[in-house]
Amino acid sequence: MVLRAYAKINLGLKVLDKRRDGYHNIETVFHRIDLFDELTLEPSAESVELTGEGFEVPLDEENLCWKAIDILRARSGTAHGAGIRIMKRIPVGAGLGGGSSDAAAVLSALPSLWKISVDPSTLADIALELGSDVPFFLHNRSAFASGRGEVLNFVKVSVPYWILLVTPNIQISTAWAYSQIPAFNGAQRKRTKLYDESTCTIAPLPALMENDFESVVFAAYPAIGDLKRDLRKWGAEHALLSGSGSSVFGLFATEAAASAAADLLRKKYFVSLTPPNFFPSL
């Protein structure tokens, strides 16, 4: 069983307030790009075995795929195991949700691999236990996300641009990034206009392009802020940090402009191009 686990970018990200459970309420738009990890799953009698190529990830109980197997085995009462080979193409610690996407792909595939029946609500509960953005990756659509990222309103997103993703050799801890957001003094920030509940649509693309993590990430890692400015200088109509970083993406009107910028940047950074209005094939 061979699976594709696609990366996401955040088309806008606002942090509203800190919750009593320690998480933060956010508003964001999750959108997949044409960059994916490839996972090969094989059934196993009882054991769990992970192997990997590409970007380095833990291949033990710390890996979210391993955790997905353990939790689903406990919930379903099965003793089945699995062997998973991960071709890791999505950079780690880059604000792209690669680990979450891998876990969701494995979680979705395990019932078929093991020939067991699992209620979709059980899979959704396990996904949230694994991580705030894992539930999004159970679905093959873009979404406006609120709560801690698990409250999903699926939306049609038009991105009529070439998306140039650029990732420096910097890994950023999401927990650290949230800890750097200025104190809220007990008050919730004003809700955004990213999503219109009356029409179930998101705001026009230019209005989405703000990310509350940029100020803290750029202050700690000036090179990432420079990268955003470089994307604009080289022709991007819009540019934004994805998630809590370190990846930055630029939106280009033409393939020629995006490719020219990519050629310049790939000498120093990891780059990936996504065509206009891309839709993933899982």
XYZ file of C-alpha atoms in Angstrom:
282
model
C 0.000 0.000 0.000
C 1.654 3.240 -1.191
C 0.351 6.561 0.123
C 1.006 10.211 -0.585
C 1.007 12.560 2.413
C 0.885 16.149 1.151
C 2.294 19.224 2.863
C 0.121 22.226 3.699
C 0.666 25.949 3.840
C -1.299 28.437 5.904
C -3.069 31.113 3.904
C -3.226 33.472 6.867
C -2.867 32.607 10.541
C -4.225 34.557 13.511
C -3.658 33.645 17.162
C -6.686 34.742 19.199
C -6.087 33.741 22.810
C -4.620 31.130 25.143
C -7.006 28.460 26.378
C -7.299 26.914 29.816
C -5.966 23.622 28.429
C -2.728 25.337 27.422
C -3.457 25.437 23.698
C -4.232 28.605 21.732
C -7.340 29.418 19.746
C -6.405 30.224 16.177
C -7.966 31.040 12.841
C -6.247 29.910 9.657
C -6.800 28.484 6.198
C -5.077 25.146 5.535
C -4.221 24.513 1.881
C -2.229 21.636 0.361
C 0.670 22.123 -2.030
C 2.400 19.825 -4.519
C 4.952 18.436 -2.093
C 4.451 15.073 -0.448
C 6.029 12.301 1.565
C 5.589 8.816 0.148
C 4.716 6.084 2.613
C 4.771 2.373 1.869
C 2.748 0.254 4.310
C 2.935 -3.492 4.738
C 1.002 -5.648 7.204
C 2.878 -7.249 10.066
C 1.794 -9.857 12.575
C 2.353 -7.783 15.698
C 5.466 -5.645 15.395
C 5.863 -2.037 14.294
C 8.843 -1.117 12.161
C 9.687 2.253 10.614
C 12.399 2.901 8.053
C 13.126 6.160 6.320
C 14.916 8.018 3.556
C 15.268 11.732 2.830
C 14.883 14.296 5.593
C 15.731 12.776 8.969
C 12.847 11.913 11.313
C 12.620 9.721 14.426
C 11.966 6.097 13.506
C 10.758 4.964 16.918
C 7.852 5.579 19.312
C 8.333 9.360 18.955
C 7.178 9.256 15.341
C 3.500 10.192 14.913
C 2.985 7.269 12.541
C 4.103 4.857 15.258
C 1.818 6.611 17.741
C -1.100 6.328 15.295
C -0.562 2.564 15.104
C -0.328 2.185 18.889
C -3.457 4.213 19.601
C -5.571 2.545 16.911
C -4.475 -0.914 18.105
C -5.560 -0.014 21.645
C -8.900 1.453 20.520
C -9.765 -1.362 18.118
C -8.461 -4.213 20.236
C -6.372 -5.614 17.393
C -2.856 -6.996 17.721
C -1.881 -6.250 14.129
C 1.323 -4.387 13.382
C 2.714 -2.636 10.348
C 5.919 -1.906 8.539
C 6.205 1.633 7.169
C 8.852 2.996 4.858
C 8.856 6.809 4.771
C 10.344 8.687 1.843
C 10.576 12.037 3.634
C 10.455 14.876 1.111
C 8.727 17.462 3.323
C 11.222 19.459 5.419
C 10.933 19.009 9.190
C 10.183 21.871 11.610
C 9.199 24.047 8.686
C 5.514 24.871 9.262
C 4.309 22.423 6.595
C 2.597 19.756 8.709
C 4.606 16.889 7.268
C 4.558 14.711 10.381
C 0.839 15.317 10.858
C 0.118 14.503 7.223
C 2.103 11.256 7.489
C 0.197 10.262 10.627
C -3.191 11.005 9.058
C -2.323 9.006 5.936
C -1.305 6.008 8.039
C -4.339 6.327 10.305
C -6.693 6.426 7.311
C -5.055 3.396 5.677
C -4.694 1.093 8.684
C -8.307 -0.217 8.795
C -8.006 -1.372 5.180
C -4.518 -2.775 5.764
C -5.695 -4.692 8.801
C -9.113 -5.554 7.329
C -10.977 -4.142 10.317
C -13.880 -1.726 10.613
C -13.270 1.569 12.403
C -15.862 4.299 12.837
C -14.843 7.624 11.226
C -15.496 9.411 14.515
C -12.915 7.135 16.192
C -10.346 8.049 13.556
C -11.141 11.734 14.077
C -10.693 11.394 17.856
C -7.351 9.639 17.429
C -6.229 12.260 14.918
C -6.879 15.066 17.404
C -5.047 13.122 20.104
C -2.038 12.946 17.780
C -1.985 16.680 17.020
C -4.095 19.763 16.409
C -3.707 19.762 12.625
C -3.878 15.993 12.079
C -7.710 16.041 11.662
C -7.348 18.336 8.645
C -5.162 15.803 6.869
C -7.842 13.118 7.142
C -9.696 15.033 4.420
C -8.760 15.936 0.874
C -9.972 19.546 0.875
C -8.814 22.983 1.956
C -10.307 24.231 5.200
C -10.853 27.236 7.404
C -9.694 26.040 10.823
C -10.519 27.465 14.228
C -10.388 26.283 17.838
C -6.900 24.848 18.267
C -6.995 23.980 14.574
C -9.393 21.036 14.788
C -12.682 22.870 14.073
C -12.838 22.615 10.302
C -15.042 24.316 7.733
C -14.145 22.918 4.325
C -13.933 25.565 1.652
C -13.090 25.953 -1.992
C -9.835 27.876 -2.294
C -8.720 29.418 -5.559
C -4.993 30.123 -5.746
C -4.429 31.257 -9.348
C -0.697 31.628 -8.749
C 2.420 29.531 -8.936
C 3.355 28.837 -5.313
C 7.090 28.877 -4.665
C 7.891 27.325 -1.292
C 11.315 28.088 0.165
C 12.680 26.425 3.314
C 15.928 27.524 4.975
C 18.049 25.116 6.997
C 16.291 26.181 10.207
C 13.897 24.115 12.309
C 11.425 26.014 14.465
C 9.604 24.500 17.430
C 5.892 25.237 17.305
C 5.764 25.255 21.119
C 8.534 27.855 21.209
C 6.776 30.013 18.622
C 3.523 30.043 20.600
C 5.434 30.893 23.785
C 6.767 34.022 22.069
C 3.351 35.424 21.125
C 2.756 38.543 23.282
C 0.605 38.080 26.373
C -3.127 38.537 25.903
C -3.752 39.910 29.404
C -6.757 37.625 29.721
C -8.585 39.146 26.762
C -9.372 37.462 23.463
C -8.210 39.262 20.367
C -10.796 40.412 17.890
C -11.909 37.624 15.581
C -10.726 37.894 12.031
C -12.583 38.139 8.753
C -10.895 35.117 7.205
C -14.187 33.226 6.968
C -17.759 34.345 6.334
C -20.119 31.972 8.130
C -23.182 33.294 6.283
C -21.771 32.350 2.874
C -19.333 29.604 3.967
C -16.546 31.282 2.014
C -13.113 32.631 2.840
C -11.875 36.148 2.280
C -10.179 37.140 -1.005
C -6.620 35.885 -1.163
C -4.814 39.222 -0.568
C -6.807 39.747 2.635
C -5.715 36.336 3.947
C -1.996 37.027 3.765
C -1.151 37.829 7.388
C 0.546 35.570 9.920
C 0.879 36.492 13.604
C 4.048 34.409 13.928
C 6.017 36.535 11.495
C 6.960 39.230 14.002
C 8.397 36.794 16.576
C 10.022 34.449 14.048
C 11.601 37.238 12.013
C 12.947 38.854 15.191
C 14.623 35.606 16.273
C 15.663 34.521 12.760
C 16.239 37.641 10.616
C 17.295 35.499 7.648
C 13.708 34.227 7.337
C 12.393 37.785 7.170
C 15.033 38.544 4.547
C 13.813 35.552 2.566
C 10.266 36.918 2.481
C 11.554 40.273 1.263
C 13.651 38.512 -1.388
C 10.588 36.702 -2.715
C 8.794 40.016 -3.134
C 11.871 41.563 -4.735
C 12.094 38.717 -7.254
C 8.512 39.012 -8.385
C 6.145 37.415 -5.865
C 2.865 39.310 -5.687
C 2.394 38.064 -2.123
C 4.655 36.220 0.329
C 4.014 34.758 3.778
C 5.477 32.592 6.511
C 3.749 29.189 6.666
C 2.543 28.134 10.106
C 5.171 28.967 12.715
C 7.916 28.628 10.082
C 10.551 28.238 8.934
C 9.147 27.921 5.391
C 8.112 30.991 3.438
C 6.054 30.875 0.250
C 5.609 33.369 -2.553
C 2.731 33.659 -5.016
C 3.840 34.317 -8.604
C 1.645 35.282 -11.535
C 3.670 33.335 -14.123
C 5.606 30.092 -14.263
C 8.571 31.934 -15.784
C 8.843 34.317 -12.830
C 8.404 31.535 -10.262
C 10.971 29.306 -11.988
C 13.503 32.126 -12.252
C 13.200 32.840 -8.521
C 13.383 29.112 -7.752
C 16.599 28.791 -9.751
C 18.177 31.570 -7.701
C 17.011 30.249 -4.360
C 17.672 26.520 -4.748
C 21.398 27.235 -4.650
C 20.967 27.892 -0.924
C 17.537 26.611 0.137
C 15.104 23.758 -0.344
C 12.504 24.866 -2.894
C 9.272 23.415 -4.256
C 6.876 24.682 -6.945
C 3.109 24.169 -7.024
C 1.088 25.068 -10.155
C -2.001 27.311 -10.034
C -5.133 25.829 -8.470
C -3.362 22.574 -7.664
C -5.494 19.753 -6.269
C -3.734 16.711 -4.770
C -4.139 13.184 -6.034
C -4.065 10.833 -3.053
